[in-house]
Amino acid sequence: MVSENFLRLKESVFDELGIKKSNSGIFVGKWIPLEDHKTIESRSPINGEVLSTVSVANRKDYDQMMSFSEKVFHEWREIPAPKRGEIIMSVGKAIQNKKKALGAMVTLEAGKIKSEGEGEIQEMIDVSYFATGISRQLYGLTMASERPDHMLFEQWNPLGTVGVITSFNFPASVWSWNAFIAAVAGDNVVWKPSSKACLTAIAVMHVVSEALSDAGSPPIFSLLVSRGSDGGEWISRDPRIPLVSFTGSTDVGRNLYGKVASRLGRVILELGGNNGVIVSEKCDLDLAIKGISFGSLGTAGQRCTTTRRAIVHEKIYDEFISKLKRVYSTVKIGDPSSDDVIVGPLIDKTAEKNFLNAVEEARSEGGVIIYGGTRADIPGLENGNYVVPAIIEANEGMGIVKKETFAPILYVIKYRDFEEALRIHNSVPQGLSSAIFTNDINEEGRFLSPHGSDCGLVNINTSTSGAEIGGAFGGEKETGLGRESGSDSWKYYMRRQTVTRNYGKTIPLSQGVVFDAGEN
Ligand code: UN1
């Protein structure tokens, strides 16, 4: 049965964001009519209800999108970068005006709790303002030329149309990390969202396309909802797309990388994480418990930065376990739109099955399930995908500990000395986020040293999750390649030119080469 609350929320969100019972999933300067198109359904993980149907692109739509994109790029790249920044700022403001509704859309479709749904939209607003600032800081270096009357410097030019492929768990903000930075860099964007969260993408596209048009901007953002692997396949093989930014599983990312690499295109890959936290005997344990609870339970364990492994000193191990179990037993699991719920549903039945299978695999490898690990039945939401987050006592030798299961499973591993903790920490194939809880500056320093954490993100006395947009986001090893969002990530979206400028009357050659050809 669908609750009154759910229906009310759905109606108000759909109304405010222009979502209908059936929607076009293809935006190329305008929404492509639904007729003659196949459709997919978007389901809410809250109760399994079909939220709406969405038309998917075929190859012809894609080719039209790409010819259109080429024209838009040629227009957009001529607009001065700070002007592009102002346009992106107005897009950010439009998102700010719809923050509550867009956040609720994320809750309905991805199952995030209210504050995380709105937090995701806040992340979009933050990155839009950051991108506006960056639009005046697309700087190049000046080098000293070895030749007289010569200048040597670099400049950055726009790259082209960027393909952004996003996952269900950050159905709005991960697109904006890429799209807003790409836009101020002078690129336009084709967005292929996850089919599991395509309504959110449609809602975002309604808001941003209107804002672009109000600002008198060319329609630099296109949307391509597609079925199965169609969209990813077209984008990864298309030489008209010089950069593909992909967020998703390591397996799919590896496959896509092969295709883009074979045409010598560029990629940014944001793949699996298996994020560990070292909990030293010299830490503030309550702080560690707070950080680990958010890291392991936030977004029901479905962030790429989710804490999946706690590596705990033997002296505080028992106390750690009892405190953590207390937190796990008090958090409310259920409808993510209710204010008191902390753990919402998993995205679908497959995710639920993967969770239960991983728990079984851990058990068969000698892991001890000390909390949860089962399905959770929530009265009135029997068709939702709810689980009781698991805490499993494990050891580094277990195969399952080396894999990312996109669900709330925390493996706890005991350690004796710090070097052992570091070794365990770095013993997995993934390298996204990491953390240490300690008040010992020597341990902190070793975690940051060349033989310390091998991840792209390092956190001291805070959670593996919840990275700020101002930093460059991304990981090492099987987590992938490149960085998104903050710092100098904008360089991935541009092409660098090294310029040598001669303002003299002769041509002196570098390296002292003498070459008198044509002398009279
Ligand atoms: C992801 O899960 O794909 O650090 C990204 C965080 C978020 C981003 C996660 N800002 O948890």
Coordinates of C-alpha atoms and ligand atoms in Angstrom, one line a residue:
M1 CA 0.0 0.0 0.0
V2 CA 1.3 3.5 -0.9
S3 CA 1.2 5.8 2.1
E4 CA -0.6 9.2 2.0
N5 CA 2.7 10.8 2.9
F6 CA 4.5 9.3 -0.1
L7 CA 1.7 10.4 -2.5
R8 CA 1.7 13.9 -1.1
L9 CA 5.5 14.2 -1.4
K10 CA 5.4 12.8 -4.9
E11 CA 2.7 15.1 -6.1
S12 CA 4.3 18.3 -4.7
V13 CA 7.7 17.4 -6.1
F14 CA 6.5 16.4 -9.5
D15 CA 4.4 19.6 -9.7
E16 CA 7.2 21.9 -8.7
L17 CA 9.8 20.3 -11.0
G18 CA 7.6 19.6 -14.1
I19 CA 7.7 15.8 -13.9
K20 CA 4.8 14.0 -15.4
K21 CA 3.5 10.5 -15.6
S22 CA 5.5 10.0 -18.7
N23 CA 8.6 12.1 -19.6
S24 CA 11.0 12.6 -22.4
G25 CA 14.4 11.5 -21.4
I26 CA 16.1 13.3 -24.2
F27 CA 17.0 17.0 -24.1
V28 CA 18.9 18.6 -27.0
G29 CA 18.2 22.3 -26.8
K30 CA 14.5 21.2 -26.4
W31 CA 12.8 18.1 -25.1
I32 CA 12.5 15.4 -27.9
P33 CA 8.8 14.3 -28.2
L34 CA 8.0 10.9 -26.7
E35 CA 6.2 9.4 -29.7
D36 CA 7.9 6.3 -31.3
H37 CA 10.3 6.0 -28.4
K38 CA 10.8 3.0 -26.1
T39 CA 10.4 3.7 -22.4
I40 CA 11.8 2.7 -19.1
E41 CA 10.2 2.9 -15.6
S42 CA 11.7 4.8 -12.7
R43 CA 10.8 3.0 -9.4
S44 CA 11.1 4.4 -5.9
P45 CA 13.3 2.2 -3.6
I46 CA 11.1 3.4 -0.7
N47 CA 8.2 1.2 -1.6
G48 CA 8.8 -0.3 -5.1
E49 CA 6.2 2.0 -6.7
V50 CA 6.7 3.1 -10.3
L51 CA 7.2 6.8 -10.1
S52 CA 7.0 7.6 -13.8
T53 CA 8.0 6.4 -17.2
V54 CA 10.8 7.9 -19.3
S55 CA 11.5 7.7 -23.0
V56 CA 15.0 6.4 -24.0
A57 CA 17.2 7.6 -26.8
N58 CA 17.9 5.6 -29.9
R59 CA 21.0 5.9 -32.1
K60 CA 19.3 8.5 -34.4
D61 CA 18.6 10.7 -31.4
Y62 CA 22.2 10.3 -30.3
D63 CA 23.6 11.3 -33.7
Q64 CA 21.3 14.4 -33.8
M65 CA 22.5 15.3 -30.3
M66 CA 26.1 15.1 -31.3
S67 CA 25.7 17.3 -34.5
F68 CA 23.8 19.8 -32.4
S69 CA 26.5 19.6 -29.6
E70 CA 29.3 20.4 -32.1
K71 CA 27.5 23.6 -33.1
V72 CA 26.8 24.6 -29.5
F73 CA 30.5 24.0 -28.6
H74 CA 31.7 26.3 -31.4
E75 CA 29.4 29.1 -30.1
W76 CA 30.2 28.5 -26.4
R77 CA 34.0 28.4 -26.7
E78 CA 34.0 32.0 -28.1
I79 CA 32.3 33.4 -25.0
P80 CA 34.9 34.8 -22.5
A81 CA 35.4 32.4 -19.6
P82 CA 34.3 34.9 -16.9
K83 CA 31.1 35.4 -18.8
R84 CA 30.6 31.7 -18.9
G85 CA 31.2 31.8 -15.1
E86 CA 28.4 34.3 -14.7
I87 CA 26.1 32.1 -16.6
I88 CA 27.0 29.1 -14.4
M89 CA 26.4 31.3 -11.3
S90 CA 22.8 32.0 -12.5
V91 CA 22.4 28.2 -13.0
G92 CA 23.5 27.7 -9.4
K93 CA 21.0 30.3 -8.2
A94 CA 18.2 28.6 -10.1
I95 CA 19.1 25.3 -8.4
Q96 CA 19.2 27.1 -5.0
N97 CA 15.6 28.2 -5.6
K98 CA 14.6 24.6 -6.1
K99 CA 16.8 23.1 -3.5
K100 CA 14.0 21.5 -1.4
A101 CA 12.1 20.0 -4.3
L102 CA 15.3 18.7 -6.0
G103 CA 16.4 17.2 -2.7
A104 CA 13.0 15.5 -2.2
M105 CA 13.3 14.1 -5.8
V106 CA 16.6 12.5 -4.8
T107 CA 14.9 11.1 -1.7
L108 CA 12.0 9.7 -3.8
E109 CA 14.1 8.1 -6.5
A110 CA 17.5 7.3 -4.9
G111 CA 16.1 6.7 -1.3
K112 CA 18.5 9.2 0.4
I113 CA 17.3 10.6 3.7
K114 CA 16.0 14.2 3.5
S115 CA 19.1 15.9 4.8
E116 CA 21.4 13.9 2.4
G117 CA 19.1 14.6 -0.5
E118 CA 19.2 18.3 0.2
G119 CA 22.9 18.1 0.9
E120 CA 23.5 16.7 -2.5
I121 CA 21.7 19.7 -4.1
Q122 CA 23.8 22.0 -1.8
E123 CA 26.8 20.3 -3.3
M124 CA 25.6 21.4 -6.8
I125 CA 25.1 25.0 -5.6
D126 CA 28.6 25.0 -4.0
V127 CA 30.3 23.7 -7.2
S128 CA 28.5 26.3 -9.3
Y129 CA 29.9 29.1 -7.3
F130 CA 33.3 27.5 -7.2
A131 CA 33.2 27.1 -11.0
T132 CA 32.3 30.8 -11.3
G133 CA 35.5 31.7 -9.3
I134 CA 37.6 29.3 -11.4
S135 CA 36.3 31.0 -14.6
R136 CA 38.6 33.9 -13.7
Q137 CA 41.5 31.6 -12.8
L138 CA 42.1 29.4 -15.8
Y139 CA 45.8 30.3 -15.5
G140 CA 48.9 29.2 -17.4
L141 CA 52.5 29.3 -16.4
T142 CA 55.2 31.6 -17.9
M143 CA 58.6 30.0 -18.3
A144 CA 61.9 31.7 -19.1
S145 CA 62.9 31.1 -22.7
E146 CA 66.5 30.2 -23.4
R147 CA 66.4 32.2 -26.6
P148 CA 66.8 36.0 -26.9
D149 CA 63.7 38.0 -27.7
H150 CA 61.5 35.0 -27.0
M151 CA 58.6 34.3 -24.7
L152 CA 57.6 30.8 -23.5
F153 CA 54.3 30.3 -21.8
E154 CA 51.2 28.1 -21.7
Q155 CA 47.6 28.7 -22.2
W156 CA 44.5 26.6 -21.9
N157 CA 41.8 26.2 -24.5
P158 CA 38.4 24.5 -24.4
L159 CA 38.4 20.8 -25.2
G160 CA 35.0 20.0 -26.9
T161 CA 31.9 18.1 -25.9
V162 CA 32.4 16.2 -22.6
G163 CA 30.4 12.9 -22.0
V164 CA 29.4 12.6 -18.3
I165 CA 28.1 9.2 -17.2
T166 CA 26.7 9.2 -13.7
S167 CA 25.6 6.6 -11.2
F168 CA 22.3 6.4 -9.1
N169 CA 23.9 7.2 -5.8
F170 CA 24.7 10.8 -6.5
P171 CA 22.1 11.3 -9.3
A172 CA 22.5 15.1 -9.4
S173 CA 25.7 16.5 -7.9
V174 CA 28.3 14.3 -9.6
W175 CA 27.0 15.5 -12.9
S176 CA 27.5 19.1 -11.7
W177 CA 31.0 18.5 -10.5
N178 CA 31.9 17.7 -14.0
A179 CA 29.4 19.8 -16.0
F180 CA 29.9 23.2 -14.2
I181 CA 33.7 22.9 -14.4
A182 CA 33.6 21.8 -18.0
A183 CA 31.2 24.7 -18.8
V184 CA 33.5 27.4 -17.5
A185 CA 36.4 25.7 -19.3
G186 CA 34.4 26.3 -22.5
D187 CA 33.1 22.8 -23.1
N188 CA 29.5 21.6 -23.5
V189 CA 28.2 18.4 -22.0
V190 CA 26.2 15.3 -22.9
W191 CA 24.9 13.7 -19.7
K192 CA 24.0 10.0 -19.5
P193 CA 22.5 9.4 -16.1
S194 CA 21.9 6.0 -14.5
S195 CA 18.6 4.6 -15.7
K196 CA 17.9 3.9 -12.0
A197 CA 17.9 7.6 -11.2
C198 CA 16.9 9.3 -14.5
L199 CA 13.9 11.3 -13.2
T200 CA 16.2 13.3 -11.0
A201 CA 18.3 14.0 -14.1
I202 CA 15.2 15.1 -15.9
A203 CA 14.2 17.4 -13.0
V204 CA 17.7 18.9 -12.9
M205 CA 17.7 19.4 -16.7
H206 CA 14.3 21.3 -16.4
V207 CA 15.9 23.7 -13.9
V208 CA 19.2 24.2 -15.6
S209 CA 17.9 24.5 -19.2
E210 CA 15.5 27.2 -18.1
A211 CA 18.2 29.0 -16.3
L212 CA 20.5 28.9 -19.3
S213 CA 17.8 30.2 -21.6
D214 CA 16.9 33.0 -19.1
A215 CA 20.6 34.0 -19.1
G216 CA 20.7 34.1 -22.9
S217 CA 23.1 31.2 -23.0
P218 CA 23.4 28.5 -25.7
P219 CA 21.9 25.2 -24.5
I220 CA 25.2 23.7 -23.4
F221 CA 23.8 20.8 -21.4
S222 CA 22.1 17.8 -23.2
L223 CA 20.5 14.8 -21.6
L224 CA 20.6 11.3 -22.9
V225 CA 18.6 8.7 -21.0
S226 CA 19.2 5.4 -22.6
R227 CA 18.6 1.7 -22.0
G228 CA 21.2 -0.7 -20.7
S229 CA 24.6 -0.1 -22.0
D230 CA 23.5 1.8 -25.1
G231 CA 24.4 5.4 -24.1
G232 CA 27.8 4.4 -22.6
E233 CA 28.7 2.4 -25.7
W234 CA 27.9 5.3 -28.1
I235 CA 29.8 7.8 -26.0
S236 CA 32.8 5.7 -25.3
R237 CA 33.3 4.9 -29.0
D238 CA 32.6 8.4 -30.3
P239 CA 35.7 10.5 -31.3
R240 CA 33.5 13.6 -31.2
I241 CA 33.7 13.3 -27.4
P242 CA 37.4 14.0 -26.4
L243 CA 36.7 13.4 -22.7
V244 CA 34.5 10.8 -20.9
S245 CA 33.9 11.2 -17.2
F246 CA 32.5 8.0 -15.8
T247 CA 31.3 7.2 -12.3
G248 CA 30.3 3.6 -11.6
S249 CA 31.6 0.1 -11.0
T250 CA 35.2 -0.9 -11.6
D251 CA 34.1 -3.6 -14.1
V252 CA 32.1 -1.3 -16.3
G253 CA 34.8 1.5 -15.9
R254 CA 37.5 -0.9 -17.1
N255 CA 35.5 -1.9 -20.1
L256 CA 34.7 1.7 -21.0
Y257 CA 38.3 2.8 -20.5
G258 CA 39.4 0.2 -23.1
K259 CA 37.0 1.7 -25.7
V260 CA 37.9 5.3 -25.1
A261 CA 41.6 4.5 -24.9
S262 CA 41.5 2.7 -28.3
R263 CA 40.5 5.9 -29.9
L264 CA 43.0 7.8 -27.8
G265 CA 40.3 9.7 -26.0
R266 CA 40.7 10.9 -22.4
V267 CA 38.9 9.6 -19.3
I268 CA 38.1 10.5 -15.8
L269 CA 37.2 7.3 -13.9
E270 CA 35.6 7.3 -10.5
L271 CA 35.1 3.7 -9.7
G272 CA 34.9 1.4 -6.7
G273 CA 36.1 2.4 -3.2
N274 CA 36.9 0.1 -0.3
N275 CA 37.6 2.7 2.3
G276 CA 39.4 1.9 5.5
V277 CA 39.7 3.7 8.8
I278 CA 42.5 3.1 11.3
V279 CA 41.3 3.5 14.8
S280 CA 44.3 4.0 17.0
E281 CA 44.4 3.3 20.8
K282 CA 45.4 7.0 21.0
C283 CA 42.2 8.4 19.5
D284 CA 39.2 10.1 20.9
L285 CA 37.0 7.1 20.6
D286 CA 33.6 8.9 20.6
L287 CA 34.8 11.0 17.7
A288 CA 35.9 7.9 15.9
I289 CA 32.5 6.2 16.5
K290 CA 30.7 9.3 15.1
G291 CA 32.9 9.5 12.0
I292 CA 32.6 5.8 11.3
S293 CA 28.9 5.7 11.9
F294 CA 28.4 8.4 9.3
G295 CA 30.9 6.8 6.9
S296 CA 29.4 3.3 7.1
L297 CA 25.6 4.1 7.5
G298 CA 25.3 7.3 5.4
T299 CA 23.4 6.8 2.1
A300 CA 22.8 3.2 3.4
G301 CA 26.4 2.3 2.5
Q302 CA 26.0 3.3 -1.1
R303 CA 28.6 6.0 -1.4
C304 CA 31.9 5.3 -3.2
T305 CA 33.4 6.9 -0.1
T306 CA 31.5 4.7 2.4
T307 CA 33.6 3.3 5.2
R308 CA 33.9 -0.4 4.6
R309 CA 36.7 -1.4 6.8
A310 CA 37.6 -0.4 10.4
I311 CA 41.1 -1.4 11.4
V312 CA 41.1 -1.1 15.2
H313 CA 43.8 -1.4 17.8
E314 CA 43.5 -4.5 20.0
K315 CA 43.6 -2.5 23.3
I316 CA 40.4 -0.5 22.5
Y317 CA 38.7 -3.2 20.2
D318 CA 36.1 -4.4 22.7
E319 CA 35.1 -0.9 23.7
F320 CA 34.9 0.1 20.0
I321 CA 32.7 -2.8 19.2
S322 CA 30.3 -2.2 22.0
K323 CA 30.0 1.5 21.3
L324 CA 29.5 1.0 17.6
K325 CA 26.8 -1.7 18.2
R326 CA 25.0 0.7 20.4
V327 CA 24.9 3.3 17.6
Y328 CA 23.8 0.7 15.0
S329 CA 21.0 -0.6 17.3
T330 CA 19.5 2.9 17.8
V331 CA 19.5 4.2 14.3
K332 CA 16.1 4.1 12.6
I333 CA 15.8 2.3 9.3
G334 CA 12.9 3.1 7.1
D335 CA 11.2 5.7 4.9
P336 CA 13.9 8.3 4.1
S337 CA 11.4 11.1 3.9
S338 CA 10.7 10.8 7.6
D339 CA 12.7 13.2 9.8
D340 CA 13.9 10.6 12.3
V341 CA 15.2 8.0 9.8
I342 CA 18.9 7.6 9.4
V343 CA 19.1 4.6 7.1
G344 CA 17.0 4.5 4.0
P345 CA 16.5 1.7 1.4
L346 CA 19.0 0.2 -1.0
I347 CA 18.4 1.2 -4.6
D348 CA 16.9 -2.1 -5.8
K349 CA 16.3 -5.8 -5.3
T350 CA 19.7 -6.7 -6.9
A351 CA 21.5 -4.5 -4.3
E352 CA 19.6 -6.2 -1.5
K353 CA 20.6 -9.6 -2.9
N354 CA 24.2 -8.5 -3.2
F355 CA 24.2 -7.4 0.5
L356 CA 22.7 -10.7 1.7
N357 CA 25.1 -12.7 -0.5
A358 CA 28.2 -10.7 0.7
V359 CA 27.1 -11.4 4.3
E360 CA 26.9 -15.1 3.6
E361 CA 30.2 -15.1 1.8
A362 CA 31.8 -13.4 4.8
R363 CA 30.3 -16.0 7.1
S364 CA 31.6 -18.8 5.0
E365 CA 35.1 -17.3 5.0
G366 CA 35.1 -17.3 8.8
G367 CA 33.8 -13.8 9.4
V368 CA 31.6 -13.3 12.5
I369 CA 28.4 -11.3 12.0
I370 CA 28.1 -9.4 15.2
Y371 CA 25.3 -7.0 14.1
G372 CA 22.6 -7.0 11.4
G373 CA 23.2 -8.6 8.0
T374 CA 19.5 -9.4 7.4
R375 CA 16.6 -7.9 5.5
A376 CA 14.6 -5.3 7.4
D377 CA 10.8 -5.4 7.1
I378 CA 9.4 -2.0 7.5
P379 CA 5.6 -2.0 8.1
G380 CA 3.8 -0.5 5.1
L381 CA 6.9 -0.6 3.0
E382 CA 7.2 -4.3 2.3
N383 CA 8.2 -3.7 -1.3
G384 CA 11.0 -1.4 -0.4
N385 CA 14.6 -2.6 -0.3
Y386 CA 15.6 -2.3 3.4
V387 CA 18.4 -4.1 5.2
V388 CA 19.8 -4.1 8.7
P389 CA 23.4 -2.7 8.3
A390 CA 26.0 -5.3 9.2
I391 CA 29.1 -5.2 11.4
I392 CA 31.3 -8.2 10.7
E393 CA 34.4 -9.2 12.6
A394 CA 36.9 -10.1 9.8
N395 CA 40.5 -10.6 8.9
E396 CA 42.5 -9.2 6.0
G397 CA 42.8 -12.6 4.4
M398 CA 39.1 -12.9 3.6
G399 CA 38.4 -12.5 -0.1
I400 CA 35.2 -10.6 0.4
V401 CA 37.0 -7.9 2.4
K402 CA 38.9 -7.0 -0.7
K403 CA 35.7 -6.4 -2.7
E404 CA 33.4 -3.5 -2.8
T405 CA 29.8 -4.5 -1.9
F406 CA 27.7 -1.4 -2.5
A407 CA 25.7 -1.8 0.7
P408 CA 26.1 -1.1 4.5
I409 CA 28.6 -3.8 5.5
L410 CA 31.4 -2.8 7.9
Y411 CA 34.3 -5.2 8.3
V412 CA 36.2 -4.8 11.6
I413 CA 39.8 -6.0 11.7
K414 CA 42.0 -6.0 14.8
Y415 CA 45.6 -4.8 14.7
R416 CA 48.6 -4.8 17.1
D417 CA 51.1 -2.3 15.9
F418 CA 50.9 0.7 13.6
E419 CA 52.9 -0.7 10.7
E420 CA 50.5 -3.7 10.6
A421 CA 47.6 -1.3 10.5
L422 CA 49.1 0.6 7.6
R423 CA 49.7 -2.7 5.7
I424 CA 46.2 -3.9 6.2
H425 CA 44.8 -0.6 5.2
N426 CA 46.7 -0.6 1.9
S427 CA 46.1 -4.3 1.2
V428 CA 43.0 -3.9 -1.0
P429 CA 42.9 -3.2 -4.8
Q430 CA 40.9 0.0 -4.4
G431 CA 42.3 3.4 -3.4
L432 CA 39.6 6.1 -3.0
S433 CA 39.2 7.4 0.5
S434 CA 40.9 6.7 3.8
A435 CA 40.9 7.9 7.4
I436 CA 42.8 7.7 10.7
F437 CA 41.5 8.6 14.1
T438 CA 44.4 9.4 16.4
N439 CA 45.7 12.2 18.6
D440 CA 49.3 11.1 18.0
I441 CA 51.1 13.3 15.6
N442 CA 53.6 10.7 14.8
E443 CA 50.9 8.2 13.6
E444 CA 49.2 11.0 11.8
G445 CA 52.5 11.9 10.0
R446 CA 53.1 8.3 9.1
F447 CA 49.6 8.0 7.6
L448 CA 50.4 11.0 5.4
S449 CA 54.0 9.8 4.5
P450 CA 55.0 8.1 1.2
H451 CA 54.4 4.7 2.9
G452 CA 51.2 5.8 4.5
S453 CA 47.7 5.8 2.9
D454 CA 47.7 5.0 -0.8
C455 CA 44.4 6.6 -1.5
G456 CA 43.3 9.8 -3.3
L457 CA 41.6 11.2 -0.2
V458 CA 43.1 11.1 3.2
N459 CA 41.1 12.2 6.3
I460 CA 42.5 12.8 9.7
N461 CA 40.0 12.5 12.6
T462 CA 37.1 12.7 10.3
S463 CA 35.0 10.5 8.1
T464 CA 36.0 8.8 4.7
S465 CA 32.7 10.2 3.4
G466 CA 31.5 13.8 2.8
A467 CA 34.4 15.2 0.8
E468 CA 34.1 19.0 0.1
I469 CA 33.9 20.2 -3.5
G470 CA 36.9 22.5 -3.1
G471 CA 39.3 19.6 -3.1
A472 CA 40.1 17.4 -6.1
F473 CA 38.0 14.3 -5.9
G474 CA 39.2 10.9 -7.1
G475 CA 41.3 7.8 -6.3
E476 CA 44.2 5.5 -7.1
K477 CA 44.6 1.8 -8.1
E478 CA 41.3 0.2 -9.2
T479 CA 39.4 3.3 -8.2
G480 CA 40.4 4.8 -11.5
L481 CA 42.0 7.9 -13.0
G482 CA 41.8 11.6 -12.8
R483 CA 40.2 14.1 -10.5
E484 CA 36.9 15.9 -10.5
S485 CA 35.5 19.1 -8.9
G486 CA 37.9 21.2 -6.9
S487 CA 41.6 22.4 -6.9
D488 CA 43.0 22.3 -10.4
S489 CA 40.7 19.6 -11.7
W490 CA 39.6 22.1 -14.4
K491 CA 42.8 21.2 -16.3
Y492 CA 41.2 17.8 -17.2
Y493 CA 38.5 19.6 -19.2
M494 CA 40.9 21.8 -21.2
R495 CA 43.8 21.4 -23.6
R496 CA 47.1 22.8 -22.8
Q497 CA 49.1 24.8 -25.4
T498 CA 52.8 25.6 -24.9
V499 CA 53.4 28.8 -26.8
T500 CA 56.8 30.0 -28.0
R501 CA 56.7 33.6 -29.2
N502 CA 59.6 35.3 -31.1
Y503 CA 59.5 39.1 -31.1
G504 CA 63.0 39.5 -32.5
K505 CA 64.3 39.7 -36.1
T506 CA 66.2 36.5 -36.3
I507 CA 65.5 32.8 -35.5
P508 CA 67.9 31.6 -32.9
L509 CA 67.4 27.9 -32.4
S510 CA 67.1 26.1 -29.1
Q511 CA 69.7 23.7 -27.8
G512 CA 72.3 25.9 -29.7
V513 CA 71.6 24.2 -33.0
V514 CA 73.1 25.9 -36.0
F515 CA 71.0 25.4 -39.2
D516 CA 72.0 27.8 -42.0
A517 CA 69.6 26.5 -44.7
G518 CA 68.5 29.2 -47.1
E519 CA 71.0 31.8 -45.9
N520 CA 72.0 34.2 -48.7
Ligands
UN1_1 C1 30.2 9.1 -4.7 O1 29.8 8.3 -3.9 O2 30.2 8.8 -6.0 O3 32.6 12.4 -0.4 C2 30.7 10.4 -4.5 C3 31.4 12.1 -0.5 C4 30.5 12.9 -1.5 C5 30.8 12.3 -2.9 C6 30.6 10.8 -3.0 N1 30.8 14.3 -1.5 O4 30.8 11.3 0.2

